[in-house]
mmCIF file of C-alpha atoms and ligand atoms in Angstrom:
data_model
loop_
_atom_site.group_PDB
_atom_site.id
_atom_site.type_symbol
_atom_site.label_atom_id
_atom_site.label_comp_id
_atom_site.label_asym_id
_atom_site.label_seq_id
_atom_site.Cartn_x
_atom_site.Cartn_y
_atom_site.Cartn_z
ATOM 1 C CA MET I 1 25.970 -45.053 -8.989
ATOM 2 C CA GLY I 2 28.261 -46.949 -11.161
ATOM 3 C CA GLU I 3 28.030 -47.017 -15.090
ATOM 4 C CA PRO I 4 24.908 -49.398 -15.480
ATOM 5 C CA HIS I 5 26.065 -50.619 -18.806
ATOM 6 C CA ASN I 6 29.252 -52.069 -17.211
ATOM 7 C CA HIS I 7 27.637 -54.668 -15.396
ATOM 8 C CA ARG I 8 26.086 -56.163 -18.466
ATOM 9 C CA THR I 9 27.127 -59.245 -20.392
ATOM 10 C CA ARG I 10 28.073 -59.549 -23.698
ATOM 11 C CA ARG I 11 25.379 -61.417 -25.836
ATOM 12 C CA ARG I 12 26.020 -64.935 -26.743
ATOM 13 C CA ALA I 13 23.732 -67.674 -27.957
ATOM 14 C CA PRO I 14 20.109 -66.278 -27.165
ATOM 15 C CA GLY I 15 19.360 -69.137 -24.867
ATOM 16 C CA ARG I 16 22.366 -68.265 -22.815
ATOM 17 C CA ALA I 17 22.027 -64.745 -23.008
ATOM 18 C CA GLY I 18 18.974 -64.888 -20.688
ATOM 19 C CA ALA I 19 20.504 -67.070 -18.021
ATOM 20 C CA ILE I 20 23.746 -64.540 -18.054
ATOM 21 C CA ALA I 21 21.343 -61.684 -17.914
ATOM 22 C CA ALA I 22 19.498 -63.062 -14.911
ATOM 23 C CA ALA I 23 22.555 -64.167 -13.170
ATOM 24 C CA GLY I 24 23.883 -60.529 -13.879
ATOM 25 C CA LEU I 25 20.739 -59.165 -12.608
ATOM 26 C CA LEU I 26 21.365 -60.922 -9.328
ATOM 27 C CA LEU I 27 25.005 -60.134 -8.805
ATOM 28 C CA SER I 28 24.505 -56.324 -9.865
ATOM 29 C CA GLY I 29 22.782 -54.289 -7.702
ATOM 30 C CA CYS I 30 23.231 -51.421 -10.367
ATOM 31 C CA GLU I 31 20.752 -53.343 -12.443
ATOM 32 C CA THR I 32 17.891 -53.204 -9.811
ATOM 33 C CA PRO I 33 16.135 -50.206 -9.700
ATOM 34 C CA ARG I 34 16.921 -48.932 -6.254
ATOM 35 C CA ALA I 35 14.126 -46.807 -4.542
ATOM 36 C CA LEU I 36 15.384 -47.178 -1.106
ATOM 37 C CA ASP I 37 18.321 -45.309 -2.017
ATOM 38 C CA PRO I 38 17.012 -41.982 -3.134
ATOM 39 C CA GLY I 39 18.576 -39.669 -5.186
ATOM 40 C CA GLY I 40 16.301 -36.850 -4.794
ATOM 41 C CA PRO I 41 13.483 -35.294 -2.450
ATOM 42 C CA ALA I 42 10.246 -36.845 -3.790
ATOM 43 C CA ALA I 43 12.229 -40.493 -3.685
ATOM 44 C CA GLY I 44 13.270 -39.145 -0.259
ATOM 45 C CA PHE I 45 9.764 -39.120 0.723
ATOM 46 C CA ILE I 46 8.827 -42.679 -0.795
ATOM 47 C CA ALA I 47 11.584 -44.111 0.774
ATOM 48 C CA GLY I 48 10.772 -42.622 4.242
ATOM 49 C CA LEU I 49 7.022 -43.688 3.906
ATOM 50 C CA TRP I 50 8.246 -47.310 3.127
ATOM 51 C CA TRP I 51 10.439 -47.482 6.112
ATOM 52 C CA PHE I 52 7.855 -46.421 8.072
ATOM 53 C CA MET I 53 5.548 -49.118 7.021
ATOM 54 C CA PHE I 54 8.320 -51.439 7.153
ATOM 55 C CA TRP I 55 9.080 -50.931 11.113
ATOM 56 C CA ILE I 56 5.146 -50.897 11.885
ATOM 57 C CA SER I 57 4.994 -54.088 9.905
ATOM 58 C CA ALA I 58 7.859 -55.489 11.819
ATOM 59 C CA VAL I 59 6.819 -54.406 15.072
ATOM 60 C CA ILE I 60 3.339 -55.911 14.514
ATOM 61 C CA PHE I 61 4.864 -59.147 13.352
ATOM 62 C CA LEU I 62 6.939 -59.752 16.293
ATOM 63 C CA ALA I 63 4.075 -58.836 18.725
ATOM 64 C CA VAL I 64 2.284 -61.381 16.905
ATOM 65 C CA MET I 65 4.783 -63.963 16.977
ATOM 66 C CA ILE I 66 5.170 -63.186 20.671
ATOM 67 C CA PHE I 67 1.429 -63.441 21.450
ATOM 68 C CA LEU I 68 0.927 -66.636 19.569
ATOM 69 C CA GLY I 69 4.162 -68.578 21.489
ATOM 70 C CA ALA I 70 2.749 -67.065 24.778
ATOM 71 C CA ALA I 71 -0.651 -68.884 24.032
ATOM 72 C CA LEU I 72 0.726 -72.068 22.687
ATOM 73 C CA LEU I 73 2.908 -72.407 26.137
ATOM 74 C CA ARG I 74 -0.301 -71.231 28.290
ATOM 75 C CA ARG I 75 -2.493 -73.795 26.719
ATOM 76 C CA ARG I 76 -0.031 -76.472 28.049
ATOM 77 C CA ARG I 77 0.358 -75.271 31.345
ATOM 78 C CA THR I 78 -3.295 -74.603 32.104
ATOM 79 C CA ARG I 79 -6.561 -76.127 31.629
ATOM 80 C CA ARG I 80 -8.313 -73.187 33.455
ATOM 81 C CA GLN I 81 -11.214 -71.403 31.254
ATOM 82 C CA PRO I 82 -9.878 -67.935 30.146
ATOM 83 C CA ASP I 83 -11.403 -64.598 31.776
ATOM 84 C CA ASP I 84 -13.924 -63.567 29.488
ATOM 85 C CA GLY I 85 -13.187 -59.941 30.269
ATOM 86 C CA ARG I 86 -9.713 -59.993 29.494
ATOM 87 C CA VAL I 87 -10.327 -62.048 26.362
ATOM 88 C CA ARG I 88 -12.658 -59.062 25.160
ATOM 89 C CA GLY I 89 -10.015 -56.449 26.193
ATOM 90 C CA VAL I 90 -7.108 -58.310 24.043
ATOM 91 C CA VAL I 91 -9.681 -58.487 21.258
ATOM 92 C CA VAL I 92 -10.860 -54.614 21.429
ATOM 93 C CA VAL I 93 -7.209 -53.360 21.746
ATOM 94 C CA GLY I 94 -5.525 -55.675 19.238
ATOM 95 C CA GLY I 95 -8.267 -56.109 17.014
ATOM 96 C CA VAL I 96 -9.933 -52.748 16.360
ATOM 97 C CA VAL I 97 -7.771 -49.964 18.572
ATOM 98 C CA VAL I 98 -4.052 -50.963 17.083
ATOM 99 C CA PRO I 99 -5.324 -51.842 13.795
ATOM 100 C CA THR I 100 -7.201 -48.366 13.446
ATOM 101 C CA VAL I 101 -4.721 -46.687 14.840
ATOM 102 C CA VAL I 102 -1.800 -48.079 12.628
ATOM 103 C CA VAL I 103 -3.882 -47.575 9.499
ATOM 104 C CA VAL I 104 -5.323 -44.262 9.936
ATOM 105 C CA ALA I 105 -1.208 -43.239 10.954
ATOM 106 C CA LEU I 106 -0.360 -44.935 7.463
ATOM 107 C CA MET I 107 -3.307 -43.161 5.458
ATOM 108 C CA VAL I 108 -2.361 -39.630 6.967
ATOM 109 C CA TYR I 109 1.059 -39.830 6.178
ATOM 110 C CA THR I 110 0.363 -41.335 2.505
ATOM 111 C CA ILE I 111 -2.114 -38.554 1.575
ATOM 112 C CA TYR I 112 0.149 -35.896 3.139
ATOM 113 C CA GLY I 113 2.946 -37.554 0.825
ATOM 114 C CA MET I 114 0.955 -37.372 -2.093
ATOM 115 C CA ALA I 115 -0.122 -33.561 -1.758
ATOM 116 C CA THR I 116 3.444 -33.099 -0.900
ATOM 117 C CA ILE I 117 5.533 -34.640 -3.699
ATOM 118 C CA ASP I 118 2.655 -34.795 -6.613
ATOM 119 C CA ASP I 119 3.991 -31.053 -7.182
ATOM 120 C CA PRO I 120 7.204 -29.966 -7.893
ATOM 121 C CA PRO I 121 8.687 -27.954 -4.819
ATOM 122 C CA GLY I 122 9.619 -24.993 -6.689
ATOM 123 C CA PRO I 123 9.398 -23.486 -10.483
ATOM 124 C CA THR I 124 10.406 -25.681 -13.263
ATOM 125 C CA PRO I 125 12.245 -23.526 -15.973
ATOM 126 C CA LEU I 126 13.148 -26.914 -17.945
ATOM 127 C CA VAL I 127 10.482 -28.814 -19.358
ATOM 128 C CA VAL I 128 11.047 -32.354 -21.304
ATOM 129 C CA ASN I 129 8.574 -34.188 -23.387
ATOM 130 C CA VAL I 130 8.559 -37.714 -22.965
ATOM 131 C CA THR I 131 6.527 -40.226 -25.255
ATOM 132 C CA SER I 132 6.595 -43.871 -24.712
ATOM 133 C CA HIS I 133 6.359 -46.327 -27.759
ATOM 134 C CA MET I 134 6.595 -49.882 -27.764
ATOM 135 C CA TRP I 135 9.435 -50.068 -26.345
ATOM 136 C CA TRP I 136 11.578 -47.206 -26.265
ATOM 137 C CA TRP I 137 11.233 -43.633 -25.403
ATOM 138 C CA ASP I 138 11.446 -40.274 -27.214
ATOM 139 C CA VAL I 139 12.553 -37.418 -25.368
ATOM 140 C CA GLU I 140 12.144 -33.590 -26.888
ATOM 141 C CA TYR I 141 13.347 -30.547 -25.375
ATOM 142 C CA PRO I 142 10.760 -28.356 -26.653
ATOM 143 C CA GLN I 143 12.084 -25.076 -25.582
ATOM 144 C CA TYR I 144 15.885 -26.132 -27.474
ATOM 145 C CA GLY I 145 14.430 -28.078 -30.425
ATOM 146 C CA ILE I 146 16.565 -30.777 -29.182
ATOM 147 C CA ARG I 147 15.667 -34.631 -29.594
ATOM 148 C CA THR I 148 16.898 -37.626 -28.280
ATOM 149 C CA ALA I 149 15.935 -40.914 -27.130
ATOM 150 C CA ASN I 150 15.851 -43.254 -24.198
ATOM 151 C CA GLN I 151 17.903 -40.837 -21.981
ATOM 152 C CA ILE I 152 16.904 -37.858 -20.219
ATOM 153 C CA HIS I 153 19.795 -35.062 -19.522
ATOM 154 C CA ILE I 154 18.504 -32.760 -16.673
ATOM 155 C CA PRO I 155 20.644 -30.769 -14.372
ATOM 156 C CA THR I 156 20.992 -31.361 -10.765
ATOM 157 C CA GLY I 157 19.321 -29.478 -7.912
ATOM 158 C CA GLN I 158 16.186 -28.261 -9.422
ATOM 159 C CA PRO I 159 12.883 -29.888 -10.317
ATOM 160 C CA VAL I 160 12.340 -30.477 -14.076
ATOM 161 C CA LEU I 161 8.756 -30.993 -15.362
ATOM 162 C CA ILE I 162 8.351 -34.064 -17.163
ATOM 163 C CA GLN I 163 5.325 -34.308 -19.909
ATOM 164 C CA LEU I 164 4.217 -37.363 -20.402
ATOM 165 C CA VAL I 165 2.473 -39.060 -23.374
ATOM 166 C CA SER I 166 1.813 -42.666 -24.639
ATOM 167 C CA ASP I 167 2.214 -43.428 -28.479
ATOM 168 C CA ASP I 168 0.310 -46.967 -28.201
ATOM 169 C CA VAL I 169 -0.528 -48.783 -25.206
ATOM 170 C CA ILE I 170 -0.597 -47.821 -21.650
ATOM 171 C CA HIS I 171 3.336 -47.703 -20.158
ATOM 172 C CA SER I 172 4.585 -46.357 -16.755
ATOM 173 C CA PHE I 173 7.340 -43.727 -16.641
ATOM 174 C CA TRP I 174 9.643 -44.630 -13.432
ATOM 175 C CA VAL I 175 12.956 -43.768 -11.983
ATOM 176 C CA PRO I 176 12.737 -45.257 -8.655
ATOM 177 C CA GLN I 177 15.648 -42.990 -7.162
ATOM 178 C CA LEU I 178 13.775 -40.011 -8.273
ATOM 179 C CA HIS I 179 10.254 -40.231 -7.796
ATOM 180 C CA GLY I 180 7.240 -42.854 -7.948
ATOM 181 C CA LYS I 181 5.533 -44.173 -10.943
ATOM 182 C CA ARG I 182 3.330 -42.343 -13.314
ATOM 183 C CA ASP I 183 1.460 -44.063 -15.802
ATOM 184 C CA MET I 184 1.185 -43.307 -19.614
ATOM 185 C CA VAL I 185 -2.547 -43.873 -20.639
ATOM 186 C CA PRO I 186 -2.904 -43.237 -24.843
ATOM 187 C CA GLY I 187 -4.994 -40.090 -25.291
ATOM 188 C CA HIS I 188 -4.457 -38.913 -21.614
ATOM 189 C CA LEU I 189 -1.651 -36.279 -20.769
ATOM 190 C CA ALA I 190 -0.019 -36.907 -17.640
ATOM 191 C CA SER I 191 3.282 -35.130 -15.962
ATOM 192 C CA THR I 192 5.736 -35.477 -13.246
ATOM 193 C CA TRP I 193 8.692 -34.061 -12.069
ATOM 194 C CA LEU I 194 12.193 -35.330 -11.245
ATOM 195 C CA GLN I 195 15.074 -34.002 -9.153
ATOM 196 C CA ALA I 196 18.474 -35.339 -8.778
ATOM 197 C CA ASP I 197 20.474 -33.795 -5.841
ATOM 198 C CA ASP I 198 23.398 -35.198 -6.889
ATOM 199 C CA ALA I 199 25.169 -35.836 -10.492
ATOM 200 C CA GLY I 200 24.798 -39.466 -12.062
ATOM 201 C CA ALA I 201 23.117 -41.724 -13.993
ATOM 202 C CA TYR I 202 19.731 -43.270 -12.680
ATOM 203 C CA ARG I 203 18.157 -45.929 -14.108
ATOM 204 C CA GLY I 204 14.331 -45.557 -15.630
ATOM 205 C CA GLN I 205 12.011 -48.254 -16.153
ATOM 206 C CA CYS I 206 8.892 -48.874 -17.779
ATOM 207 C CA ALA I 207 6.706 -50.014 -14.869
ATOM 208 C CA GLU I 208 3.728 -51.189 -16.764
ATOM 209 C CA PHE I 209 3.645 -54.759 -18.563
ATOM 210 C CA CYS I 210 3.079 -53.519 -22.229
ATOM 211 C CA GLY I 211 4.140 -56.308 -24.531
ATOM 212 C CA LEU I 212 7.201 -58.633 -25.556
ATOM 213 C CA GLN I 213 9.462 -56.395 -24.775
ATOM 214 C CA HIS I 214 8.423 -54.489 -21.753
ATOM 215 C CA ALA I 215 11.329 -55.575 -19.672
ATOM 216 C CA HIS I 216 13.912 -53.896 -22.389
ATOM 217 C CA MET I 217 12.244 -50.470 -21.935
ATOM 218 C CA LEU I 218 14.784 -48.739 -19.977
ATOM 219 C CA PHE I 219 16.190 -45.390 -19.951
ATOM 220 C CA LEU I 220 18.740 -43.493 -18.275
ATOM 221 C CA VAL I 221 18.352 -39.998 -16.723
ATOM 222 C CA VAL I 222 21.832 -38.351 -16.595
ATOM 223 C CA ALA I 223 22.063 -35.789 -14.031
ATOM 224 C CA GLU I 224 24.721 -32.833 -14.147
ATOM 225 C CA PRO I 225 25.754 -29.568 -12.666
ATOM 226 C CA PRO I 226 23.724 -26.847 -14.138
ATOM 227 C CA GLN I 227 26.865 -25.479 -15.728
ATOM 228 C CA GLN I 228 27.632 -28.891 -17.829
ATOM 229 C CA PHE I 229 24.135 -29.367 -18.400
ATOM 230 C CA ASN I 230 23.790 -25.996 -20.277
ATOM 231 C CA GLY I 231 26.877 -27.247 -22.032
ATOM 232 C CA TRP I 232 25.166 -30.319 -23.057
ATOM 233 C CA VAL I 233 22.292 -28.259 -24.548
ATOM 234 C CA GLU I 234 25.122 -25.954 -26.259
ATOM 235 C CA ARG I 235 26.431 -28.750 -27.936
ATOM 236 C CA GLN I 236 23.565 -30.157 -28.811
ATOM 237 C CA VAL I 237 22.009 -27.007 -30.377
ATOM 238 C CA ALA I 238 25.282 -25.748 -32.027
ATOM 239 C CA ARG I 239 26.484 -28.813 -33.616
ATOM 240 C CA ARG I 240 25.458 -30.463 -36.773
ATOM 241 C CA GLN I 241 28.619 -30.095 -38.525
ATOM 242 C CA GLN I 242 28.093 -32.761 -40.746
ATOM 243 C CA PRO I 243 31.287 -34.272 -42.832
ATOM 244 C CA THR I 244 31.923 -33.005 -46.160
ATOM 245 C CA SER I 245 34.360 -35.498 -47.281
ATOM 246 C CA GLY I 246 36.662 -38.523 -45.878
ATOM 247 C CA PRO I 247 35.191 -41.972 -44.286
ATOM 248 C CA LEU I 248 32.649 -40.173 -42.369
ATOM 249 C CA PHE I 249 31.095 -38.123 -45.124
ATOM 250 C CA ARG I 250 31.240 -41.755 -47.064
ATOM 251 C CA GLY I 251 29.264 -43.298 -44.126
ATOM 252 C CA GLN I 252 27.013 -40.640 -43.901
ATOM 253 C CA GLN I 253 26.249 -40.929 -47.407
ATOM 254 C CA ILE I 254 25.516 -45.009 -46.932
ATOM 255 C CA PHE I 255 23.517 -44.008 -43.953
ATOM 256 C CA LEU I 256 21.333 -41.800 -46.303
ATOM 257 C CA GLY I 257 21.022 -43.981 -49.120
ATOM 258 C CA SER I 258 19.664 -46.766 -46.776
ATOM 259 C CA GLU I 259 16.321 -47.736 -45.974
ATOM 260 C CA CYS I 260 17.507 -46.219 -42.092
ATOM 261 C CA VAL I 261 15.908 -42.822 -42.839
ATOM 262 C CA TYR I 262 12.597 -43.707 -43.363
ATOM 263 C CA CYS I 263 12.443 -44.210 -39.474
ATOM 264 C CA HIS I 264 15.212 -42.296 -38.062
ATOM 265 C CA THR I 265 16.104 -38.641 -37.738
ATOM 266 C CA ILE I 266 19.822 -37.378 -37.692
ATOM 267 C CA ARG I 267 19.270 -33.436 -37.410
ATOM 268 C CA GLY I 268 21.185 -31.455 -40.021
ATOM 269 C CA THR I 269 20.672 -34.181 -42.660
ATOM 270 C CA PRO I 270 17.754 -35.267 -44.443
ATOM 271 C CA ALA I 271 16.956 -38.102 -42.705
ATOM 272 C CA THR I 272 13.741 -37.116 -41.062
ATOM 273 C CA GLY I 273 11.749 -40.221 -40.282
ATOM 274 C CA THR I 274 10.002 -40.364 -36.967
ATOM 275 C CA PHE I 275 8.949 -43.885 -36.376
ATOM 276 C CA GLY I 276 12.150 -45.074 -34.593
ATOM 277 C CA PRO I 277 14.281 -43.042 -31.828
ATOM 278 C CA ASP I 278 16.128 -39.792 -33.312
ATOM 279 C CA LEU I 279 19.701 -40.844 -34.078
ATOM 280 C CA SER I 280 21.269 -37.318 -33.722
ATOM 281 C CA ASP I 281 23.310 -38.251 -30.665
ATOM 282 C CA ILE I 282 23.543 -41.969 -31.061
ATOM 283 C CA GLY I 283 27.494 -41.942 -30.537
ATOM 284 C CA ALA I 284 27.284 -40.310 -27.236
ATOM 285 C CA ARG I 285 24.809 -42.723 -25.602
ATOM 286 C CA ALA I 286 25.319 -45.194 -23.124
ATOM 287 C CA GLU I 287 23.143 -47.942 -24.291
ATOM 288 C CA LEU I 288 21.352 -49.564 -27.492
ATOM 289 C CA GLY I 289 17.662 -50.931 -27.714
ATOM 290 C CA ALA I 290 16.572 -48.719 -24.841
ATOM 291 C CA GLY I 291 18.927 -50.341 -22.354
ATOM 292 C CA THR I 292 19.428 -53.919 -24.165
ATOM 293 C CA LEU I 293 22.578 -53.532 -24.984
ATOM 294 C CA PRO I 294 25.950 -51.240 -24.225
ATOM 295 C CA ASN I 295 26.463 -48.979 -27.054
ATOM 296 C CA ASN I 296 29.923 -49.952 -28.665
ATOM 297 C CA ARG I 297 30.977 -51.116 -32.119
ATOM 298 C CA GLY I 298 30.099 -54.602 -31.924
ATOM 299 C CA SER I 299 26.372 -54.118 -30.340
ATOM 300 C CA LEU I 300 26.063 -51.378 -32.648
ATOM 301 C CA ALA I 301 26.986 -53.389 -36.003
ATOM 302 C CA GLY I 302 24.611 -56.552 -34.760
ATOM 303 C CA TRP I 303 21.756 -54.398 -34.249
ATOM 304 C CA ILE I 304 22.135 -52.722 -37.450
ATOM 305 C CA ILE I 305 22.611 -55.988 -39.334
ATOM 306 C CA ASP I 306 19.529 -57.454 -37.474
ATOM 307 C CA PRO I 307 18.336 -56.213 -34.206
ATOM 308 C CA GLN I 308 15.510 -59.146 -33.968
ATOM 309 C CA PRO I 309 17.684 -61.841 -31.999
ATOM 310 C CA LEU I 310 18.811 -59.048 -29.741
ATOM 311 C CA LYS I 311 15.477 -57.628 -28.669
ATOM 312 C CA PRO I 312 12.948 -59.951 -30.430
ATOM 313 C CA GLY I 313 9.710 -58.210 -31.885
ATOM 314 C CA ASN I 314 11.001 -54.806 -31.742
ATOM 315 C CA ARG I 315 10.074 -52.714 -34.736
ATOM 316 C CA MET I 316 13.231 -52.392 -36.614
ATOM 317 C CA PRO I 317 13.803 -54.817 -39.737
ATOM 318 C CA PRO I 318 17.130 -56.243 -40.241
ATOM 319 C CA VAL I 319 19.494 -53.871 -42.790
ATOM 320 C CA PRO I 320 21.942 -56.193 -44.475
ATOM 321 C CA MET I 321 24.914 -54.654 -46.003
ATOM 322 C CA SER I 322 28.663 -55.452 -46.869
ATOM 323 C CA SER I 323 30.965 -55.297 -44.122
ATOM 324 C CA GLN I 324 32.937 -52.040 -45.766
ATOM 325 C CA ASP I 325 29.629 -49.803 -45.937
ATOM 326 C CA LEU I 326 28.575 -51.176 -42.352
ATOM 327 C CA GLN I 327 32.517 -50.064 -40.944
ATOM 328 C CA LEU I 328 31.918 -46.790 -42.552
ATOM 329 C CA MET I 329 28.291 -46.473 -41.236
ATOM 330 C CA LEU I 330 29.584 -47.151 -37.935
ATOM 331 C CA LEU I 331 32.164 -44.422 -38.157
ATOM 332 C CA TYR I 332 29.845 -41.909 -39.052
ATOM 333 C CA LEU I 333 27.054 -42.997 -36.363
ATOM 334 C CA GLU I 334 29.601 -43.104 -33.586
ATOM 335 C CA SER I 335 31.006 -39.332 -34.770
ATOM 336 C CA LEU I 336 27.136 -38.486 -33.575
ATOM 337 C CA GLN I 337 28.055 -37.110 -30.499
HETATM 338 CU CU1 CUA M 1 6.447 -50.280 -21.516
HETATM 339 CU CU2 CUA M 1 6.450 -51.759 -20.228
#
């Protein structure tokens, strides 16, 4: 899988941006969830079931078309009354026996699949808590005290338990290449598991309409070999070397002096807001606004100054500031890896 954000188009006028995004969606396979290109055992099973249903449907469709063609041709050739016994036989076989066999086979396959992939295939030493908000994902690693947003780092080759809870309305957690959908109903704990066999970035998407920015409620699952994943955990736990001088320090002071701190947390600083996404590793994320924009200096600057044109209806107000302050704050935020 390529880097998804490479395929995004730069924002221009709001009206045009929509058209460009739609064109990009059509042109770029990377932007569409690829449930039929499974990256793990659960999605592999689901894809197998899908193809099974597809081929059965294709054969039935073909058979119906052949019978229809034959019937139309026959009618023209002969005016003879059809044989009642033969008609009854065709109706019983085509209308009762075949559908029953097909539906029962599909039901057995589906029930077997539900029983097979509902539970992880082995122990899940790693647990990740995911909380859905309108319209972003809070991601917490309770074992390590790590918190991030809109991206889930997992090690490859092992099932990871994902515990799900919604903070507001019904959302649905879906990583098409790794597993099926799991609804997130407020007040109801749910769980699923993800296993990626190969390293890569897997697109996740909210799969239940949840308001204005439902389509911009994306996330990335970043799967890495266990050793690299452990390195990521160690860096997240160990860092928080906050700057004490220079432009980064000045940028940090501007951040801490702004209203940003009421909603955002940066570990190791007095900023402990929880209303918005944790920004402790904002500089290392591929995307901004839950998959709305690629994370680069231009989009980050635009997002801070006024995120509303970029993702209308999101809960972040504009944060006006001088361009000099903004540059320093961008430097600081980009340094948070
Ligand atoms: Cu959250 Cu749709």
